[in-house]
Structure formats: structure tokens, C-alpha cells
Amino acid sequence: MSALNGLKIADFSWVGAGPRATKDLADNGATVIKIESRKRLDLGRLSPPFAGGVKDPDGSAFFAQTNTSKQSVTINLSDPRGVDIARRLVAWADVVVENFGPGFMERIGLGYDALRQIKPDIILASVSVAGRTGPMAGFRGYGNSAAAHSGHAALTGWPGGDPHMPPLAYGDVVAPMFATVAILAALEHKARTGEGQHLDISQIEPMVHVIADLYALDTLPEKAGNEDATYALHGVFPTRGEDEWIAIAACAGAELDRLAELLELEPENVTGETVAARTLAFDRFELADRLAAAGIAAAAVQDGRDVARSEELAAGRHFVSTDHPVLGKAAMPAPPYTMDQTPWSIGKAPLLGEHNGAVLVDMLGMTRADVEALEAQGVLA
């Protein structure tokens, strides 16, 4: 049995910031019903890459990885009859999660006060770029907006160069970790007191949180590229082969002396340029092993193909194969931890509306004829 068996979540969230949090809960045993609509597809379902290179809302690798172990129902929330059905899911749930633009849930009658009328002890987790209070409460954006607001973009890039945006929506990755902690803490509080609550999680604040030490300085550090002021040598260097690299970090003193000896350099001549000239003669993995054995932090720079073939990740069961009707056999990233008493389990991501019958008929008690009629009328769509 997984740790969260019995926990029930009505998941209205989409794209990344909400679904990544509910994925963690679903993989640990929670029943997560994802409420989505064919009328306005989850942008995650429209995100490449797609299986076979064909754009298909059921074939997105991004969606599949972000929504493992969940069930999907299609409900048109722009139709009052759809909202009524959503209310029945709220009455079933312990936790509701949403990351719509500010005010949307209130406009359709599913704001926190309305949810409490349905279920007084409900926990509502709202994830947004800038939170629900303060001068930016109405701000609309995505994870990279949070990178700009949090200072990450200003800190990233080459010395004297322009700010760089992260290569991914980092806020969509960091905020869900905090959202998961907040939900579990709220569940613990509810178990002790019987009280639910509204959780307000911003993407900007978690991104500030992870670099808060830099803000303790009198002035922000200059963009450093791959260098780090606390190391005598810190960067990536070319190795033998096409576009193959090694990352090396060495402190001044004994570490730098050992690095110089291994690369047959004079200690006083160790610079980024001289090291790069020497590393070209080595295989990246062999050199990383030699440097690590000498007590120098080093690692081969791996691309996605290397990571997928990693023996270390395979030994840790990081990738779990799921059988998906559109993607076929697909390796999904698993929770990066083990629990020897309550192991997690990874199920495939749902097809769009795959569980309409199981959820609406078997769980909520609607008749199959009613479901089919509402599907035909675009309410369950």
C-alpha cells in the first residue's frame, strides 16, 4: 500500500505548476481526478514532443510525464451543468487543486467560500505566478515570468552580457514541490483539528527562496557564466569526441595541484584555456573517473540520450516503463526517493476523458444514459 492511499483529490490544474504537485500525490497512492475539457485543452496536452511527431492531445510526452497515475474526466466548466457536476467532485474530495488565472474559480462559483459551502473541511490549493494577495495578485504569466520577477534571469548569463532566461519554466518545477509540502501540512492540520484551509502558493516566492542567500549580499553578484568565485577553476571543458564536455570544479591549493598533475600542467599555469587544451585528449567519462578518484569534483556532461541510458539512474529505478495506448512503452520519471514501507507506484497518464464512466457513473452515481446525453450536449466535453 502506498502512503497516500485513500486521499481524494479533485484536480482542476493544468500545464505544469499544479499538475506536477498532484502527480507526486498520485504516484504515492492518492486518487487524483483530473478535471479537464475538450473545449479548452490543457496546454500540457498541446506541448511537444508528440509520439510519432503527430500533434495529438493524448500523445504529448510532457503531459504524460506530468500526469502519471491520474484519472481524467472531461467537464465543460463554462456550462452551469458542468459546474454542478464539478461540485459533486468537490463534495467527494479531500483536496481541490487549481492554478487558473486569479478570479476564474470565483466567477464559475467554485471559489474557496463556495467550496466550503459544499464541504466545510475542504482544502483548496491555489497555485499562481504571484500569489493571491498583494500588488501583483492579478498578475497572469507562466514559469518564465517568475524567472524574470525572482531575479533568476538577471543572475544568469555571461559576464557583461544580457540576462538569460532558464531553458525551462523553472517556476513550474519549483513551486509544485512547495505546493505538495503545503498540501501535506494542511492534511496533517486537518487530521488534528478537522479544519480545512485555503493554500496560496506563488511561483515567484519559491524561486526567490532557492537563491535567497544571494540577496543577503550588499549587491547582486555579476553574471558569471560557468564560473564560480569560490573556486579557483569552475567550468565545462571540451573532451575527445564531437561536442563532448566535462564539468570540473577545483579549489585553490591541493585540489588545483592534483588537477595540474593529472593534466600535466604546471600549477601556476592552470587556467580555463590551458585546462581546455588538455581535456581534449581524454574521454569525458574516463577523465571524470580519474579526477573523482583524485578528490576533484568532476562529471561528464550528459545529454538526454546519455541520461536515458544512465546505469546509475537505472539502478535507482528512476525510469519506470508504462504502457500507454498512444505513446506505447514509455519510460516515466519516478519519485526520486524510496519508501521501504509504503512504496510509490507509477501508472500511465490518462487519455482525455478516459475515466468519464468510471468517475461519473461508478463513483458519483450518475446513470450511463445521463452521461451519454451530457456528452452529446457538450457538457461533458
mmCIF file of N, CA and C in Angstrom, residues 250-314:
data_model
loop_
_atom_site.group_PDB
_atom_site.id
_atom_site.type_symbol
_atom_site.label_atom_id
_atom_site.label_comp_id
_atom_site.label_asym_id
_atom_site.label_seq_id
_atom_site.Cartn_x
_atom_site.Cartn_y
_atom_site.Cartn_z
ATOM 1 N N ALA A 250 37.458 22.957 -8.969
ATOM 2 C CA ALA A 250 38.614 22.698 -8.091
ATOM 3 C C ALA A 250 38.920 23.952 -7.278
ATOM 4 N N CYS A 251 39.133 23.731 -5.977
ATOM 5 C CA CYS A 251 39.526 24.842 -5.107
ATOM 6 C C CYS A 251 41.035 25.068 -5.229
ATOM 7 N N ALA A 252 41.465 26.259 -4.848
ATOM 8 C CA ALA A 252 42.896 26.581 -4.860
ATOM 9 C C ALA A 252 43.616 25.698 -3.845
ATOM 10 N N GLY A 253 44.886 25.440 -4.088
ATOM 11 C CA GLY A 253 45.674 24.649 -3.166
ATOM 12 C C GLY A 253 45.818 23.220 -3.647
ATOM 13 N N ALA A 254 45.578 22.269 -2.730
ATOM 14 C CA ALA A 254 45.850 20.861 -3.035
ATOM 15 C C ALA A 254 45.013 20.355 -4.211
ATOM 16 N N GLU A 255 43.750 20.750 -4.284
ATOM 17 C CA GLU A 255 42.909 20.260 -5.388
ATOM 18 C C GLU A 255 43.457 20.742 -6.730
ATOM 19 N N LEU A 256 43.817 22.009 -6.771
ATOM 20 C CA LEU A 256 44.323 22.547 -8.038
ATOM 21 C C LEU A 256 45.672 21.902 -8.391
ATOM 22 N N ASP A 257 46.475 21.618 -7.365
ATOM 23 C CA ASP A 257 47.763 20.956 -7.624
ATOM 24 C C ASP A 257 47.549 19.556 -8.200
ATOM 25 N N ARG A 258 46.580 18.813 -7.643
ATOM 26 C CA ARG A 258 46.308 17.456 -8.149
ATOM 27 C C ARG A 258 45.760 17.516 -9.575
ATOM 28 N N LEU A 259 44.922 18.509 -9.833
ATOM 29 C CA LEU A 259 44.397 18.668 -11.195
ATOM 30 C C LEU A 259 45.538 18.955 -12.165
ATOM 31 N N ALA A 260 46.464 19.824 -11.756
ATOM 32 C CA ALA A 260 47.600 20.163 -12.619
ATOM 33 C C ALA A 260 48.440 18.929 -12.903
ATOM 34 N N GLU A 261 48.652 18.105 -11.867
ATOM 35 C CA GLU A 261 49.455 16.896 -12.053
ATOM 36 C C GLU A 261 48.793 15.934 -13.032
ATOM 37 N N LEU A 262 47.483 15.728 -12.878
ATOM 38 C CA LEU A 262 46.766 14.809 -13.759
ATOM 39 C C LEU A 262 46.777 15.291 -15.204
ATOM 40 N N LEU A 263 46.712 16.592 -15.395
ATOM 41 C CA LEU A 263 46.666 17.133 -16.759
ATOM 42 C C LEU A 263 48.051 17.529 -17.260
ATOM 43 N N GLU A 264 49.052 17.228 -16.462
ATOM 44 C CA GLU A 264 50.448 17.516 -16.834
ATOM 45 C C GLU A 264 50.634 19.003 -17.138
ATOM 46 N N LEU A 265 50.160 19.812 -16.188
ATOM 47 C CA LEU A 265 50.335 21.263 -16.263
ATOM 48 C C LEU A 265 51.143 21.728 -15.052
ATOM 49 N N GLU A 266 51.831 22.837 -15.206
ATOM 50 C CA GLU A 266 52.445 23.459 -14.048
ATOM 51 C C GLU A 266 51.340 24.137 -13.235
ATOM 52 N N PRO A 267 51.337 23.975 -11.909
ATOM 53 C CA PRO A 267 50.261 24.550 -11.089
ATOM 54 C C PRO A 267 50.004 26.030 -11.367
ATOM 55 N N GLU A 268 51.072 26.777 -11.595
ATOM 56 C CA GLU A 268 50.881 28.209 -11.827
ATOM 57 C C GLU A 268 50.288 28.506 -13.213
ATOM 58 N N ASN A 269 50.226 27.473 -14.055
ATOM 59 C CA ASN A 269 49.684 27.681 -15.402
ATOM 60 C C ASN A 269 48.275 27.114 -15.590
ATOM 61 N N VAL A 270 47.616 26.771 -14.491
ATOM 62 C CA VAL A 270 46.259 26.223 -14.610
ATOM 63 C C VAL A 270 45.273 27.372 -14.839
ATOM 64 N N THR A 271 44.760 27.447 -16.030
ATOM 65 C CA THR A 271 43.718 28.431 -16.373
ATOM 66 C C THR A 271 42.643 27.706 -17.168
ATOM 67 N N GLY A 272 41.545 28.369 -17.403
ATOM 68 C CA GLY A 272 40.491 27.761 -18.214
ATOM 69 C C GLY A 272 40.998 27.357 -19.579
ATOM 70 N N GLU A 273 41.846 28.177 -20.166
ATOM 71 C CA GLU A 273 42.350 27.895 -21.512
ATOM 72 C C GLU A 273 43.310 26.707 -21.520
ATOM 73 N N THR A 274 44.228 26.649 -20.549
ATOM 74 C CA THR A 274 45.189 25.537 -20.553
ATOM 75 C C THR A 274 44.507 24.215 -20.208
ATOM 76 N N VAL A 275 43.532 24.274 -19.295
ATOM 77 C CA VAL A 275 42.803 23.048 -18.950
ATOM 78 C C VAL A 275 42.019 22.555 -20.167
ATOM 79 N N ALA A 276 41.365 23.468 -20.879
ATOM 80 C CA ALA A 276 40.585 23.072 -22.057
ATOM 81 C C ALA A 276 41.478 22.424 -23.108
ATOM 82 N N ALA A 277 42.691 22.922 -23.249
ATOM 83 C CA ALA A 277 43.613 22.338 -24.235
ATOM 84 C C ALA A 277 43.999 20.912 -23.852
ATOM 85 N N ARG A 278 44.106 20.623 -22.536
ATOM 86 C CA ARG A 278 44.499 19.281 -22.079
ATOM 87 C C ARG A 278 43.317 18.307 -22.091
ATOM 88 N N THR A 279 42.129 18.760 -21.682
ATOM 89 C CA THR A 279 40.994 17.832 -21.577
ATOM 90 C C THR A 279 40.594 17.280 -22.935
ATOM 91 N N LEU A 280 40.965 17.960 -24.006
ATOM 92 C CA LEU A 280 40.620 17.486 -25.347
ATOM 93 C C LEU A 280 41.204 16.104 -25.643
ATOM 94 N N ALA A 281 42.235 15.725 -24.928
ATOM 95 C CA ALA A 281 42.886 14.444 -25.193
ATOM 96 C C ALA A 281 42.190 13.267 -24.504
ATOM 97 N N PHE A 282 41.186 13.538 -23.672
ATOM 98 C CA PHE A 282 40.593 12.482 -22.841
ATOM 99 C C PHE A 282 39.142 12.186 -23.228
ATOM 100 N N ASP A 283 38.745 10.944 -22.968
ATOM 101 C CA ASP A 283 37.323 10.599 -22.980
ATOM 102 C C ASP A 283 36.680 11.230 -21.748
ATOM 103 N N ARG A 284 35.506 11.802 -21.899
ATOM 104 C CA ARG A 284 34.884 12.563 -20.794
ATOM 105 C C ARG A 284 34.601 11.682 -19.575
ATOM 106 N N PHE A 285 34.151 10.447 -19.812
ATOM 107 C CA PHE A 285 33.828 9.578 -18.674
ATOM 108 C C PHE A 285 35.100 9.092 -17.976
ATOM 109 N N GLU A 286 36.114 8.707 -18.756
ATOM 110 C CA GLU A 286 37.356 8.238 -18.160
ATOM 111 C C GLU A 286 38.024 9.350 -17.357
ATOM 112 N N LEU A 287 38.025 10.556 -17.907
ATOM 113 C CA LEU A 287 38.646 11.670 -17.190
ATOM 114 C C LEU A 287 37.875 11.994 -15.916
ATOM 115 N N ALA A 288 36.547 11.951 -15.999
ATOM 116 C CA ALA A 288 35.741 12.222 -14.799
ATOM 117 C C ALA A 288 36.066 11.217 -13.709
ATOM 118 N N ASP A 289 36.219 9.952 -14.076
ATOM 119 C CA ASP A 289 36.556 8.930 -13.076
ATOM 120 C C ASP A 289 37.933 9.194 -12.468
ATOM 121 N N ARG A 290 38.906 9.566 -13.294
ATOM 122 C CA ARG A 290 40.260 9.816 -12.790
ATOM 123 C C ARG A 290 40.272 11.016 -11.855
ATOM 124 N N LEU A 291 39.570 12.059 -12.237
ATOM 125 C CA LEU A 291 39.538 13.252 -11.384
ATOM 126 C C LEU A 291 38.804 12.966 -10.078
ATOM 127 N N ALA A 292 37.697 12.239 -10.180
ATOM 128 C CA ALA A 292 36.943 11.914 -8.957
ATOM 129 C C ALA A 292 37.800 11.079 -8.015
ATOM 130 N N ALA A 293 38.571 10.152 -8.585
ATOM 131 C CA ALA A 293 39.441 9.322 -7.748
ATOM 132 C C ALA A 293 40.512 10.155 -7.059
ATOM 133 N N ALA A 294 40.855 11.289 -7.656
ATOM 134 C CA ALA A 294 41.857 12.179 -7.067
ATOM 135 C C ALA A 294 41.218 13.211 -6.135
ATOM 136 N N GLY A 295 39.911 13.092 -5.917
ATOM 137 C CA GLY A 295 39.239 14.001 -4.998
ATOM 138 C C GLY A 295 38.863 15.336 -5.605
ATOM 139 N N ILE A 296 38.756 15.361 -6.915
ATOM 140 C CA ILE A 296 38.369 16.604 -7.610
ATOM 141 C C ILE A 296 36.962 16.432 -8.153
ATOM 142 N N ALA A 297 36.086 17.395 -7.889
ATOM 143 C CA ALA A 297 34.703 17.313 -8.363
ATOM 144 C C ALA A 297 34.672 17.422 -9.879
ATOM 145 N N ALA A 298 34.168 16.369 -10.526
ATOM 146 C CA ALA A 298 34.108 16.361 -11.990
ATOM 147 C C ALA A 298 33.012 15.420 -12.434
ATOM 148 N N ALA A 299 32.392 15.738 -13.569
ATOM 149 C CA ALA A 299 31.352 14.857 -14.123
ATOM 150 C C ALA A 299 31.278 15.072 -15.624
ATOM 151 N N ALA A 300 31.068 13.975 -16.344
ATOM 152 C CA ALA A 300 30.849 14.085 -17.781
ATOM 153 C C ALA A 300 29.541 14.831 -18.019
ATOM 154 N N VAL A 301 29.540 15.763 -18.969
ATOM 155 C CA VAL A 301 28.314 16.479 -19.318
ATOM 156 C C VAL A 301 27.484 15.551 -20.203
ATOM 157 N N GLN A 302 26.301 15.175 -19.724
ATOM 158 C CA GLN A 302 25.470 14.202 -20.423
ATOM 159 C C GLN A 302 24.295 14.884 -21.105
ATOM 160 N N ASP A 303 23.958 14.422 -22.284
ATOM 161 C CA ASP A 303 22.745 14.917 -22.933
ATOM 162 C C ASP A 303 21.581 13.982 -22.581
ATOM 163 N N GLY A 304 20.424 14.267 -23.124
ATOM 164 C CA GLY A 304 19.244 13.481 -22.775
ATOM 165 C C GLY A 304 19.392 12.011 -23.087
ATOM 166 N N ARG A 305 20.064 11.695 -24.195
ATOM 167 C CA ARG A 305 20.244 10.295 -24.547
ATOM 168 C C ARG A 305 21.125 9.587 -23.518
ATOM 169 N N ASP A 306 22.190 10.293 -23.080
ATOM 170 C CA ASP A 306 23.053 9.711 -22.045
ATOM 171 C C ASP A 306 22.263 9.457 -20.764
ATOM 172 N N VAL A 307 21.440 10.452 -20.388
ATOM 173 C CA VAL A 307 20.669 10.322 -19.151
ATOM 174 C C VAL A 307 19.714 9.135 -19.243
ATOM 175 N N ALA A 308 19.065 8.984 -20.397
ATOM 176 C CA ALA A 308 18.117 7.878 -20.553
ATOM 177 C C ALA A 308 18.808 6.527 -20.440
ATOM 178 N N ARG A 309 20.103 6.475 -20.800
ATOM 179 C CA ARG A 309 20.842 5.219 -20.757
ATOM 180 C C ARG A 309 21.659 5.070 -19.478
ATOM 181 N N SER A 310 21.534 6.000 -18.557
ATOM 182 C CA SER A 310 22.370 6.012 -17.360
ATOM 183 C C SER A 310 22.189 4.749 -16.529
ATOM 184 N N GLU A 311 23.303 4.051 -16.266
ATOM 185 C CA GLU A 311 23.249 2.860 -15.420
ATOM 186 C C GLU A 311 22.892 3.240 -13.986
ATOM 187 N N GLU A 312 23.370 4.420 -13.545
ATOM 188 C CA GLU A 312 23.086 4.863 -12.182
ATOM 189 C C GLU A 312 21.586 5.090 -11.984
ATOM 190 N N LEU A 313 20.956 5.779 -12.939
ATOM 191 C CA LEU A 313 19.517 6.030 -12.821
ATOM 192 C C LEU A 313 18.732 4.725 -12.944
ATOM 193 N N ALA A 314 19.209 3.840 -13.814
ATOM 194 C CA ALA A 314 18.525 2.554 -13.958
ATOM 195 C C ALA A 314 18.600 1.760 -12.662
#
